[in-house]
Amino acid sequence: MGQYTVLTITTGTKPLTEKKATKAADAIEIHDTEIYETDAGWTIAGHSKYQPDNLHTIAARLSRHGATVTVSEEWDTRDADTPGTTTTTYRNGEHQPQHDQETHLAPADLHAALAAVRNALDGNGDLITASRWLVDGFDGTRP
């Protein structure tokens, strides 16, 4: 399990400096870090084995002075039990839940699960079991 994290920071009333961006990246504990300035602000990106514990606390802190901080977390596995990408937004030090997004990955056995449903529709299998396996794979609730 691993994750790729990107913080996009749109400049607020108090501009973020490269030094502060680097300090934030170090505190988040991401590796292979890229920090670069854009026309709108800064981007901090890097990898971690697990979700960094203090990621959202630091994102909220970076947004305190009118900045908007968007956190994108992408899991780099095709594990059906976890989301593929989550996006969280902070503005003025506060979480903005109305902007949150979550995108799930397709189950690793999608083709086999679809084939099982098609077989069952043709009368060669249990349609309820095949359908439940397929749906549970998409929402990550397989036993």
mmCIF file of N, CA and C in Angstrom:
data_model
loop_
_atom_site.group_PDB
_atom_site.id
_atom_site.type_symbol
_atom_site.label_atom_id
_atom_site.label_comp_id
_atom_site.label_asym_id
_atom_site.label_seq_id
_atom_site.Cartn_x
_atom_site.Cartn_y
_atom_site.Cartn_z
ATOM 1 N N MET A 1 0.853 -1.171 0.000
ATOM 2 C CA MET A 1 0.000 0.000 0.000
ATOM 3 C C MET A 1 0.890 1.221 0.000
ATOM 4 N N GLY A 2 0.573 2.193 -0.802
ATOM 5 C CA GLY A 2 1.293 3.439 -0.839
ATOM 6 C C GLY A 2 0.374 4.521 -1.340
ATOM 7 N N GLN A 3 0.811 5.744 -1.185
ATOM 8 C CA GLN A 3 -0.041 6.824 -1.628
ATOM 9 C C GLN A 3 0.787 7.970 -2.166
ATOM 10 N N TYR A 4 0.201 8.669 -3.114
ATOM 11 C CA TYR A 4 0.801 9.866 -3.694
ATOM 12 C C TYR A 4 -0.060 11.030 -3.243
ATOM 13 N N THR A 5 0.555 12.001 -2.596
ATOM 14 C CA THR A 5 -0.166 13.126 -2.018
ATOM 15 C C THR A 5 0.254 14.412 -2.709
ATOM 16 N N VAL A 6 -0.731 15.246 -3.053
ATOM 17 C CA VAL A 6 -0.456 16.544 -3.659
ATOM 18 C C VAL A 6 -1.229 17.605 -2.901
ATOM 19 N N LEU A 7 -0.532 18.632 -2.434
ATOM 20 C CA LEU A 7 -1.164 19.804 -1.843
ATOM 21 C C LEU A 7 -1.018 20.941 -2.844
ATOM 22 N N THR A 8 -2.125 21.514 -3.249
ATOM 23 C CA THR A 8 -2.110 22.666 -4.138
ATOM 24 C C THR A 8 -2.534 23.866 -3.297
ATOM 25 N N ILE A 9 -1.660 24.844 -3.186
ATOM 26 C CA ILE A 9 -1.894 25.978 -2.296
ATOM 27 C C ILE A 9 -2.044 27.232 -3.143
ATOM 28 N N THR A 10 -3.247 27.810 -3.122
ATOM 29 C CA THR A 10 -3.501 29.059 -3.823
ATOM 30 C C THR A 10 -3.204 30.189 -2.850
ATOM 31 N N THR A 11 -2.385 31.118 -3.267
ATOM 32 C CA THR A 11 -1.911 32.185 -2.396
ATOM 33 C C THR A 11 -3.058 33.000 -1.810
ATOM 34 N N GLY A 12 -2.947 33.269 -0.514
ATOM 35 C CA GLY A 12 -3.918 34.096 0.184
ATOM 36 C C GLY A 12 -3.338 35.467 0.483
ATOM 37 N N THR A 13 -3.759 36.059 1.594
ATOM 38 C CA THR A 13 -3.306 37.404 1.952
ATOM 39 C C THR A 13 -1.858 37.427 2.413
ATOM 40 N N LYS A 14 -1.385 36.312 2.935
ATOM 41 C CA LYS A 14 0.004 36.201 3.378
ATOM 42 C C LYS A 14 0.688 35.164 2.489
ATOM 43 N N PRO A 15 1.516 35.605 1.533
ATOM 44 C CA PRO A 15 2.118 34.659 0.586
ATOM 45 C C PRO A 15 2.956 33.585 1.269
ATOM 46 N N LEU A 16 2.893 32.394 0.705
ATOM 47 C CA LEU A 16 3.691 31.272 1.181
ATOM 48 C C LEU A 16 5.080 31.377 0.552
ATOM 49 N N THR A 17 6.092 31.159 1.360
ATOM 50 C CA THR A 17 7.462 31.197 0.847
ATOM 51 C C THR A 17 7.937 29.771 0.576
ATOM 52 N N GLU A 18 9.014 29.660 -0.189
ATOM 53 C CA GLU A 18 9.589 28.341 -0.461
ATOM 54 C C GLU A 18 10.036 27.676 0.836
ATOM 55 N N LYS A 19 10.568 28.464 1.742
ATOM 56 C CA LYS A 19 11.022 27.931 3.032
ATOM 57 C C LYS A 19 9.856 27.318 3.808
ATOM 58 N N LYS A 20 8.713 28.016 3.830
ATOM 59 C CA LYS A 20 7.542 27.494 4.543
ATOM 60 C C LYS A 20 6.959 26.271 3.829
ATOM 61 N N ALA A 21 6.993 26.277 2.513
ATOM 62 C CA ALA A 21 6.501 25.115 1.755
ATOM 63 C C ALA A 21 7.372 23.900 2.037
ATOM 64 N N THR A 22 8.683 24.094 2.086
ATOM 65 C CA THR A 22 9.616 23.003 2.385
ATOM 66 C C THR A 22 9.410 22.495 3.804
ATOM 67 N N LYS A 23 9.205 23.412 4.747
ATOM 68 C CA LYS A 23 8.964 23.027 6.143
ATOM 69 C C LYS A 23 7.664 22.208 6.254
ATOM 70 N N ALA A 24 6.644 22.612 5.522
ATOM 71 C CA ALA A 24 5.373 21.870 5.529
ATOM 72 C C ALA A 24 5.561 20.471 4.956
ATOM 73 N N ALA A 25 6.295 20.366 3.859
ATOM 74 C CA ALA A 25 6.543 19.054 3.235
ATOM 75 C C ALA A 25 7.301 18.144 4.185
ATOM 76 N N ASP A 26 8.288 18.688 4.892
ATOM 77 C CA ASP A 26 9.049 17.894 5.870
ATOM 78 C C ASP A 26 8.148 17.415 7.002
ATOM 79 N N ALA A 27 7.252 18.280 7.465
ATOM 80 C CA ALA A 27 6.358 17.925 8.573
ATOM 81 C C ALA A 27 5.332 16.867 8.162
ATOM 82 N N ILE A 28 4.945 16.876 6.900
ATOM 83 C CA ILE A 28 3.961 15.898 6.409
ATOM 84 C C ILE A 28 4.588 14.515 6.269
ATOM 85 N N GLU A 29 5.895 14.467 6.166
ATOM 86 C CA GLU A 29 6.623 13.212 6.042
ATOM 87 C C GLU A 29 6.289 12.454 4.760
ATOM 88 N N ILE A 30 6.407 13.167 3.639
ATOM 89 C CA ILE A 30 6.288 12.519 2.346
ATOM 90 C C ILE A 30 7.683 12.446 1.732
ATOM 91 N N HIS A 31 7.878 11.477 0.853
ATOM 92 C CA HIS A 31 9.194 11.226 0.264
ATOM 93 C C HIS A 31 9.168 11.529 -1.228
ATOM 94 N N ASP A 32 10.347 11.603 -1.832
ATOM 95 C CA ASP A 32 10.462 11.956 -3.251
ATOM 96 C C ASP A 32 9.676 13.237 -3.515
ATOM 97 N N THR A 33 9.867 14.203 -2.643
ATOM 98 C CA THR A 33 9.066 15.417 -2.632
ATOM 99 C C THR A 33 9.415 16.352 -3.782
ATOM 100 N N GLU A 34 8.371 16.903 -4.366
ATOM 101 C CA GLU A 34 8.511 17.967 -5.355
ATOM 102 C C GLU A 34 7.817 19.193 -4.776
ATOM 103 N N ILE A 35 8.506 20.323 -4.770
ATOM 104 C CA ILE A 35 7.928 21.578 -4.303
ATOM 105 C C ILE A 35 8.201 22.600 -5.397
ATOM 106 N N TYR A 36 7.140 23.186 -5.921
ATOM 107 C CA TYR A 36 7.361 24.176 -6.970
ATOM 108 C C TYR A 36 6.282 25.253 -6.927
ATOM 109 N N GLU A 37 6.692 26.431 -7.359
ATOM 110 C CA GLU A 37 5.795 27.580 -7.391
ATOM 111 C C GLU A 37 5.055 27.596 -8.722
ATOM 112 N N THR A 38 3.769 27.946 -8.673
ATOM 113 C CA THR A 38 2.950 28.081 -9.873
ATOM 114 C C THR A 38 2.466 29.530 -9.952
ATOM 115 N N ASP A 39 1.751 29.870 -11.000
ATOM 116 C CA ASP A 39 1.200 31.218 -11.106
ATOM 117 C C ASP A 39 0.215 31.522 -9.982
ATOM 118 N N ALA A 40 -0.474 30.498 -9.494
ATOM 119 C CA ALA A 40 -1.496 30.687 -8.467
ATOM 120 C C ALA A 40 -0.984 30.487 -7.041
ATOM 121 N N GLY A 41 0.175 29.897 -6.870
ATOM 122 C CA GLY A 41 0.674 29.627 -5.520
ATOM 123 C C GLY A 41 1.776 28.591 -5.533
ATOM 124 N N TRP A 42 1.578 27.509 -4.760
ATOM 125 C CA TRP A 42 2.598 26.466 -4.615
ATOM 126 C C TRP A 42 1.972 25.088 -4.738
ATOM 127 N N THR A 43 2.791 24.128 -5.112
ATOM 128 C CA THR A 43 2.393 22.725 -5.137
ATOM 129 C C THR A 43 3.450 21.932 -4.380
ATOM 130 N N ILE A 44 2.968 21.065 -3.491
ATOM 131 C CA ILE A 44 3.831 20.144 -2.746
ATOM 132 C C ILE A 44 3.332 18.749 -3.077
ATOM 133 N N ALA A 45 4.215 17.879 -3.556
ATOM 134 C CA ALA A 45 3.794 16.535 -3.943
ATOM 135 C C ALA A 45 4.844 15.523 -3.492
ATOM 136 N N GLY A 46 4.381 14.321 -3.159
ATOM 137 C CA GLY A 46 5.318 13.277 -2.776
ATOM 138 C C GLY A 46 4.617 11.987 -2.430
ATOM 139 N N HIS A 47 5.422 10.987 -2.119
ATOM 140 C CA HIS A 47 4.933 9.638 -1.820
ATOM 141 C C HIS A 47 5.065 9.337 -0.332
ATOM 142 N N SER A 48 4.201 8.450 0.134
ATOM 143 C CA SER A 48 4.312 7.932 1.492
ATOM 144 C C SER A 48 3.769 6.517 1.502
ATOM 145 N N LYS A 49 4.219 5.724 2.474
ATOM 146 C CA LYS A 49 3.742 4.346 2.549
ATOM 147 C C LYS A 49 2.294 4.303 3.017
ATOM 148 N N TYR A 50 1.953 5.142 3.978
ATOM 149 C CA TYR A 50 0.596 5.235 4.516
ATOM 150 C C TYR A 50 0.172 6.691 4.481
ATOM 151 N N GLN A 51 -1.091 6.965 4.835
ATOM 152 C CA GLN A 51 -1.536 8.352 4.900
ATOM 153 C C GLN A 51 -0.777 9.059 6.019
ATOM 154 N N PRO A 52 -0.137 10.171 5.711
ATOM 155 C CA PRO A 52 0.578 10.915 6.751
ATOM 156 C C PRO A 52 -0.395 11.368 7.846
ATOM 157 N N ASP A 53 -0.019 11.150 9.108
ATOM 158 C CA ASP A 53 -0.893 11.438 10.240
ATOM 159 C C ASP A 53 -1.324 12.897 10.323
ATOM 160 N N ASN A 54 -0.411 13.802 10.054
ATOM 161 C CA ASN A 54 -0.699 15.215 10.275
ATOM 162 C C ASN A 54 -1.007 15.980 8.986
ATOM 163 N N LEU A 55 -1.269 15.289 7.913
ATOM 164 C CA LEU A 55 -1.491 15.913 6.611
ATOM 165 C C LEU A 55 -2.591 16.969 6.647
ATOM 166 N N HIS A 56 -3.749 16.617 7.175
ATOM 167 C CA HIS A 56 -4.892 17.532 7.140
ATOM 168 C C HIS A 56 -4.742 18.675 8.134
ATOM 169 N N THR A 57 -4.062 18.438 9.234
ATOM 170 C CA THR A 57 -3.791 19.510 10.193
ATOM 171 C C THR A 57 -2.900 20.569 9.550
ATOM 172 N N ILE A 58 -1.877 20.130 8.851
ATOM 173 C CA ILE A 58 -0.954 21.061 8.198
ATOM 174 C C ILE A 58 -1.656 21.778 7.042
ATOM 175 N N ALA A 59 -2.483 21.079 6.282
ATOM 176 C CA ALA A 59 -3.221 21.716 5.183
ATOM 177 C C ALA A 59 -4.126 22.821 5.721
ATOM 178 N N ALA A 60 -4.822 22.555 6.815
ATOM 179 C CA ALA A 60 -5.680 23.586 7.423
ATOM 180 C C ALA A 60 -4.845 24.773 7.883
ATOM 181 N N ARG A 61 -3.701 24.495 8.477
ATOM 182 C CA ARG A 61 -2.819 25.557 8.955
ATOM 183 C C ARG A 61 -2.312 26.422 7.792
ATOM 184 N N LEU A 62 -1.954 25.793 6.681
ATOM 185 C CA LEU A 62 -1.462 26.540 5.518
ATOM 186 C C LEU A 62 -2.539 27.446 4.911
ATOM 187 N N SER A 63 -3.802 27.120 5.155
ATOM 188 C CA SER A 63 -4.899 27.898 4.568
ATOM 189 C C SER A 63 -5.381 29.043 5.450
ATOM 190 N N ARG A 64 -4.771 29.229 6.607
ATOM 191 C CA ARG A 64 -5.274 30.200 7.581
ATOM 192 C C ARG A 64 -5.370 31.634 7.083
ATOM 193 N N HIS A 65 -4.503 32.079 6.225
ATOM 194 C CA HIS A 65 -4.462 33.486 5.821
ATOM 195 C C HIS A 65 -5.096 33.718 4.456
ATOM 196 N N GLY A 66 -6.266 33.128 4.253
ATOM 197 C CA GLY A 66 -7.006 33.355 3.020
ATOM 198 C C GLY A 66 -6.632 32.444 1.868
ATOM 199 N N ALA A 67 -5.656 31.571 2.072
ATOM 200 C CA ALA A 67 -5.261 30.648 1.009
ATOM 201 C C ALA A 67 -6.276 29.510 0.902
ATOM 202 N N THR A 68 -6.317 28.906 -0.258
ATOM 203 C CA THR A 68 -7.097 27.690 -0.451
ATOM 204 C C THR A 68 -6.103 26.558 -0.650
ATOM 205 N N VAL A 69 -6.253 25.497 0.145
ATOM 206 C CA VAL A 69 -5.371 24.347 0.052
ATOM 207 C C VAL A 69 -6.221 23.140 -0.343
ATOM 208 N N THR A 70 -5.873 22.538 -1.460
ATOM 209 C CA THR A 70 -6.555 21.340 -1.924
ATOM 210 C C THR A 70 -5.606 20.168 -1.750
ATOM 211 N N VAL A 71 -6.064 19.142 -1.030
ATOM 212 C CA VAL A 71 -5.263 17.948 -0.775
ATOM 213 C C VAL A 71 -5.821 16.820 -1.624
ATOM 214 N N SER A 72 -4.987 16.255 -2.475
ATOM 215 C CA SER A 72 -5.372 15.118 -3.294
ATOM 216 C C SER A 72 -4.530 13.929 -2.856
ATOM 217 N N GLU A 73 -5.192 12.848 -2.470
ATOM 218 C CA GLU A 73 -4.505 11.633 -2.034
ATOM 219 C C GLU A 73 -4.890 10.506 -2.982
ATOM 220 N N GLU A 74 -3.893 9.933 -3.637
ATOM 221 C CA GLU A 74 -4.140 8.857 -4.592
ATOM 222 C C GLU A 74 -3.405 7.600 -4.152
ATOM 223 N N TRP A 75 -4.178 6.508 -3.957
ATOM 224 C CA TRP A 75 -3.574 5.232 -3.600
ATOM 225 C C TRP A 75 -3.029 4.597 -4.852
ATOM 226 N N ASP A 76 -1.826 4.059 -4.775
ATOM 227 C CA ASP A 76 -1.203 3.497 -5.975
ATOM 228 C C ASP A 76 -1.315 1.981 -6.041
ATOM 229 N N THR A 77 -2.386 1.440 -5.467
ATOM 230 C CA THR A 77 -2.685 0.021 -5.637
ATOM 231 C C THR A 77 -4.080 -0.090 -6.234
ATOM 232 N N ARG A 78 -4.417 -1.243 -6.722
ATOM 233 C CA ARG A 78 -5.770 -1.452 -7.247
ATOM 234 C C ARG A 78 -6.572 -2.295 -6.266
ATOM 235 N N ASP A 79 -6.444 -2.004 -4.999
ATOM 236 C CA ASP A 79 -7.163 -2.709 -3.948
ATOM 237 C C ASP A 79 -8.617 -2.244 -3.951
ATOM 238 N N ALA A 80 -9.529 -3.165 -4.140
ATOM 239 C CA ALA A 80 -10.941 -2.800 -4.244
ATOM 240 C C ALA A 80 -11.510 -2.284 -2.936
ATOM 241 N N ASP A 81 -10.824 -2.485 -1.828
ATOM 242 C CA ASP A 81 -11.361 -2.084 -0.526
ATOM 243 C C ASP A 81 -10.979 -0.664 -0.131
ATOM 244 N N THR A 82 -10.275 0.055 -0.974
ATOM 245 C CA THR A 82 -9.897 1.416 -0.633
ATOM 246 C C THR A 82 -10.227 2.347 -1.788
ATOM 247 N N PRO A 83 -10.461 3.623 -1.495
ATOM 248 C CA PRO A 83 -10.738 4.558 -2.567
ATOM 249 C C PRO A 83 -9.487 4.813 -3.391
ATOM 250 N N GLY A 84 -9.676 5.186 -4.629
ATOM 251 C CA GLY A 84 -8.548 5.496 -5.489
ATOM 252 C C GLY A 84 -8.015 6.882 -5.225
ATOM 253 N N THR A 85 -8.909 7.856 -5.080
ATOM 254 C CA THR A 85 -8.486 9.230 -4.853
ATOM 255 C C THR A 85 -9.484 9.929 -3.944
ATOM 256 N N THR A 86 -8.956 10.683 -3.003
ATOM 257 C CA THR A 86 -9.803 11.585 -2.221
ATOM 258 C C THR A 86 -9.250 12.993 -2.398
ATOM 259 N N THR A 87 -10.150 13.963 -2.463
ATOM 260 C CA THR A 87 -9.768 15.363 -2.568
ATOM 261 C C THR A 87 -10.463 16.111 -1.438
ATOM 262 N N THR A 88 -9.696 16.859 -0.670
ATOM 263 C CA THR A 88 -10.201 17.620 0.468
ATOM 264 C C THR A 88 -9.731 19.058 0.318
ATOM 265 N N THR A 89 -10.600 20.012 0.652
ATOM 266 C CA THR A 89 -10.260 21.426 0.496
ATOM 267 C C THR A 89 -10.351 22.154 1.831
ATOM 268 N N TYR A 90 -9.391 23.057 2.050
ATOM 269 C CA TYR A 90 -9.352 23.909 3.240
ATOM 270 C C TYR A 90 -9.266 25.358 2.803
ATOM 271 N N ARG A 91 -9.985 26.227 3.514
ATOM 272 C CA ARG A 91 -9.931 27.663 3.248
ATOM 273 C C ARG A 91 -10.058 28.393 4.578
ATOM 274 N N ASN A 92 -9.214 29.374 4.772
ATOM 275 C CA ASN A 92 -9.212 30.168 6.008
ATOM 276 C C ASN A 92 -9.113 29.289 7.251
ATOM 277 N N GLY A 93 -8.307 28.243 7.161
ATOM 278 C CA GLY A 93 -8.078 27.356 8.298
ATOM 279 C C GLY A 93 -9.185 26.353 8.563
ATOM 280 N N GLU A 94 -10.201 26.324 7.716
ATOM 281 C CA GLU A 94 -11.360 25.452 7.928
ATOM 282 C C GLU A 94 -11.522 24.455 6.785
ATOM 283 N N HIS A 95 -11.932 23.245 7.134
ATOM 284 C CA HIS A 95 -12.272 22.226 6.147
ATOM 285 C C HIS A 95 -13.520 22.678 5.400
ATOM 286 N N GLN A 96 -13.539 22.503 4.089
ATOM 287 C CA GLN A 96 -14.680 22.867 3.242
ATOM 288 C C GLN A 96 -15.303 21.578 2.689
ATOM 289 N N PRO A 97 -16.131 20.897 3.489
ATOM 290 C CA PRO A 97 -16.631 19.566 3.085
ATOM 291 C C PRO A 97 -17.449 19.568 1.802
ATOM 292 N N GLN A 98 -18.038 20.691 1.435
ATOM 293 C CA GLN A 98 -18.838 20.749 0.203
ATOM 294 C C GLN A 98 -17.987 20.548 -1.043
ATOM 295 N N HIS A 99 -16.666 20.672 -0.919
ATOM 296 C CA HIS A 99 -15.769 20.478 -2.061
ATOM 297 C C HIS A 99 -15.091 19.107 -2.063
ATOM 298 N N ASP A 100 -15.356 18.273 -1.056
ATOM 299 C CA ASP A 100 -14.719 16.954 -0.970
ATOM 300 C C ASP A 100 -15.170 16.058 -2.120
ATOM 301 N N GLN A 101 -14.249 15.220 -2.576
ATOM 302 C CA GLN A 101 -14.555 14.247 -3.620
ATOM 303 C C GLN A 101 -13.861 12.940 -3.284
ATOM 304 N N GLU A 102 -14.479 11.844 -3.685
ATOM 305 C CA GLU A 102 -13.871 10.530 -3.508
ATOM 306 C C GLU A 102 -14.173 9.703 -4.749
ATOM 307 N N THR A 103 -13.137 9.121 -5.318
ATOM 308 C CA THR A 103 -13.283 8.308 -6.510
ATOM 309 C C THR A 103 -12.764 6.917 -6.193
ATOM 310 N N HIS A 104 -13.588 5.921 -6.398
ATOM 311 C CA HIS A 104 -13.176 4.547 -6.113
ATOM 312 C C HIS A 104 -12.555 3.909 -7.346
ATOM 313 N N LEU A 105 -11.640 3.041 -7.106
ATOM 314 C CA LEU A 105 -11.053 2.260 -8.190
ATOM 315 C C LEU A 105 -11.943 1.069 -8.495
ATOM 316 N N ALA A 106 -11.810 0.549 -9.677
ATOM 317 C CA ALA A 106 -12.536 -0.667 -10.041
ATOM 318 C C ALA A 106 -11.887 -1.852 -9.334
ATOM 319 N N PRO A 107 -12.671 -2.862 -8.969
ATOM 320 C CA PRO A 107 -12.088 -4.045 -8.341
ATOM 321 C C PRO A 107 -11.059 -4.699 -9.268
ATOM 322 N N ALA A 108 -10.067 -5.311 -8.683
ATOM 323 C CA ALA A 108 -9.002 -5.946 -9.461
ATOM 324 C C ALA A 108 -9.547 -7.064 -10.350
ATOM 325 N N ASP A 109 -10.646 -7.709 -9.933
ATOM 326 C CA ASP A 109 -11.208 -8.811 -10.715
ATOM 327 C C ASP A 109 -12.462 -8.380 -11.485
ATOM 328 N N LEU A 110 -12.488 -7.140 -11.942
ATOM 329 C CA LEU A 110 -13.679 -6.599 -12.609
ATOM 330 C C LEU A 110 -14.128 -7.466 -13.782
ATOM 331 N N HIS A 111 -13.204 -7.871 -14.632
ATOM 332 C CA HIS A 111 -13.582 -8.662 -15.817
ATOM 333 C C HIS A 111 -14.195 -9.999 -15.424
ATOM 334 N N ALA A 112 -13.637 -10.661 -14.425
ATOM 335 C CA ALA A 112 -14.183 -11.949 -13.975
ATOM 336 C C ALA A 112 -15.554 -11.757 -13.320
ATOM 337 N N ALA A 113 -15.714 -10.690 -12.551
ATOM 338 C CA ALA A 113 -16.992 -10.434 -11.889
ATOM 339 C C ALA A 113 -18.079 -10.135 -12.920
ATOM 340 N N LEU A 114 -17.744 -9.354 -13.951
ATOM 341 C CA LEU A 114 -18.712 -9.080 -15.012
ATOM 342 C C LEU A 114 -19.066 -10.358 -15.776
ATOM 343 N N ALA A 115 -18.074 -11.181 -16.026
ATOM 344 C CA ALA A 115 -18.322 -12.446 -16.729
ATOM 345 C C ALA A 115 -19.247 -13.348 -15.917
ATOM 346 N N ALA A 116 -19.072 -13.351 -14.592
ATOM 347 C CA ALA A 116 -19.936 -14.173 -13.730
ATOM 348 C C ALA A 116 -21.379 -13.688 -13.787
ATOM 349 N N VAL A 117 -21.572 -12.369 -13.825
ATOM 350 C CA VAL A 117 -22.928 -11.818 -13.934
ATOM 351 C C VAL A 117 -23.523 -12.179 -15.291
ATOM 352 N N ARG A 118 -22.760 -12.040 -16.347
ATOM 353 C CA ARG A 118 -23.257 -12.386 -17.691
ATOM 354 C C ARG A 118 -23.617 -13.868 -17.783
ATOM 355 N N ASN A 119 -22.766 -14.729 -17.194
ATOM 356 C CA ASN A 119 -23.062 -16.165 -17.165
ATOM 357 C C ASN A 119 -24.365 -16.429 -16.444
ATOM 358 N N ALA A 120 -24.549 -15.772 -15.312
ATOM 359 C CA ALA A 120 -25.772 -15.970 -14.528
ATOM 360 C C ALA A 120 -26.994 -15.475 -15.297
ATOM 361 N N LEU A 121 -26.851 -14.380 -16.016
ATOM 362 C CA LEU A 121 -27.971 -13.880 -16.835
ATOM 363 C C LEU A 121 -28.342 -14.871 -17.930
ATOM 364 N N ASP A 122 -27.361 -15.638 -18.394
ATOM 365 C CA ASP A 122 -27.610 -16.672 -19.403
ATOM 366 C C ASP A 122 -28.145 -17.962 -18.777
ATOM 367 N N GLY A 123 -28.336 -17.969 -17.457
ATOM 368 C CA GLY A 123 -28.869 -19.138 -16.778
ATOM 369 C C GLY A 123 -27.814 -20.096 -16.271
ATOM 370 N N ASN A 124 -26.547 -19.692 -16.299
ATOM 371 C CA ASN A 124 -25.456 -20.568 -15.874
ATOM 372 C C ASN A 124 -24.801 -20.060 -14.593
ATOM 373 N N GLY A 125 -25.563 -19.957 -13.545
ATOM 374 C CA GLY A 125 -24.996 -19.499 -12.281
ATOM 375 C C GLY A 125 -26.022 -18.745 -11.465
ATOM 376 N N ASP A 126 -25.614 -18.382 -10.267
ATOM 377 C CA ASP A 126 -26.498 -17.686 -9.336
ATOM 378 C C ASP A 126 -26.374 -16.181 -9.572
ATOM 379 N N LEU A 127 -27.415 -15.566 -10.099
ATOM 380 C CA LEU A 127 -27.392 -14.144 -10.435
ATOM 381 C C LEU A 127 -27.237 -13.264 -9.197
ATOM 382 N N ILE A 128 -27.894 -13.619 -8.121
ATOM 383 C CA ILE A 128 -27.809 -12.808 -6.896
ATOM 384 C C ILE A 128 -26.384 -12.817 -6.353
ATOM 385 N N THR A 129 -25.772 -13.976 -6.264
ATOM 386 C CA THR A 129 -24.404 -14.082 -5.744
ATOM 387 C C THR A 129 -23.423 -13.339 -6.645
ATOM 388 N N ALA A 130 -23.532 -13.515 -7.949
ATOM 389 C CA ALA A 130 -22.624 -12.858 -8.886
ATOM 390 C C ALA A 130 -22.797 -11.343 -8.844
ATOM 391 N N SER A 131 -24.029 -10.884 -8.782
ATOM 392 C CA SER A 131 -24.304 -9.441 -8.735
ATOM 393 C C SER A 131 -23.781 -8.819 -7.445
ATOM 394 N N ARG A 132 -24.014 -9.506 -6.329
ATOM 395 C CA ARG A 132 -23.547 -8.980 -5.047
ATOM 396 C C ARG A 132 -22.017 -8.892 -5.023
ATOM 397 N N TRP A 133 -21.338 -9.905 -5.570
ATOM 398 C CA TRP A 133 -19.867 -9.895 -5.620
ATOM 399 C C TRP A 133 -19.371 -8.687 -6.425
ATOM 400 N N LEU A 134 -20.016 -8.433 -7.549
ATOM 401 C CA LEU A 134 -19.638 -7.303 -8.397
ATOM 402 C C LEU A 134 -19.865 -5.979 -7.672
ATOM 403 N N VAL A 135 -21.055 -5.791 -7.136
ATOM 404 C CA VAL A 135 -21.390 -4.520 -6.456
ATOM 405 C C VAL A 135 -20.515 -4.325 -5.212
ATOM 406 N N ASP A 136 -20.332 -5.367 -4.420
ATOM 407 C CA ASP A 136 -19.493 -5.259 -3.215
ATOM 408 C C ASP A 136 -18.043 -4.929 -3.565
ATOM 409 N N GLY A 137 -17.587 -5.367 -4.733
ATOM 410 C CA GLY A 137 -16.238 -5.020 -5.180
ATOM 411 C C GLY A 137 -16.087 -3.533 -5.457
ATOM 412 N N PHE A 138 -17.140 -2.920 -5.985
ATOM 413 C CA PHE A 138 -17.075 -1.487 -6.275
ATOM 414 C C PHE A 138 -17.141 -0.633 -5.014
ATOM 415 N N ASP A 139 -17.923 -1.043 -4.027
ATOM 416 C CA ASP A 139 -18.007 -0.183 -2.845
ATOM 417 C C ASP A 139 -17.114 -0.636 -1.697
ATOM 418 N N GLY A 140 -16.307 -1.685 -1.933
ATOM 419 C CA GLY A 140 -15.313 -2.088 -0.943
ATOM 420 C C GLY A 140 -15.872 -2.810 0.264
ATOM 421 N N THR A 141 -16.992 -3.505 0.107
ATOM 422 C CA THR A 141 -17.601 -4.193 1.256
ATOM 423 C C THR A 141 -17.531 -5.705 1.137
ATOM 424 N N ARG A 142 -16.644 -6.209 0.307
ATOM 425 C CA ARG A 142 -16.519 -7.665 0.230
ATOM 426 C C ARG A 142 -15.997 -8.225 1.546
ATOM 427 N N PRO A 143 -16.537 -9.424 1.912
ATOM 428 C CA PRO A 143 -16.066 -10.029 3.180
ATOM 429 C C PRO A 143 -14.625 -10.496 3.090
#
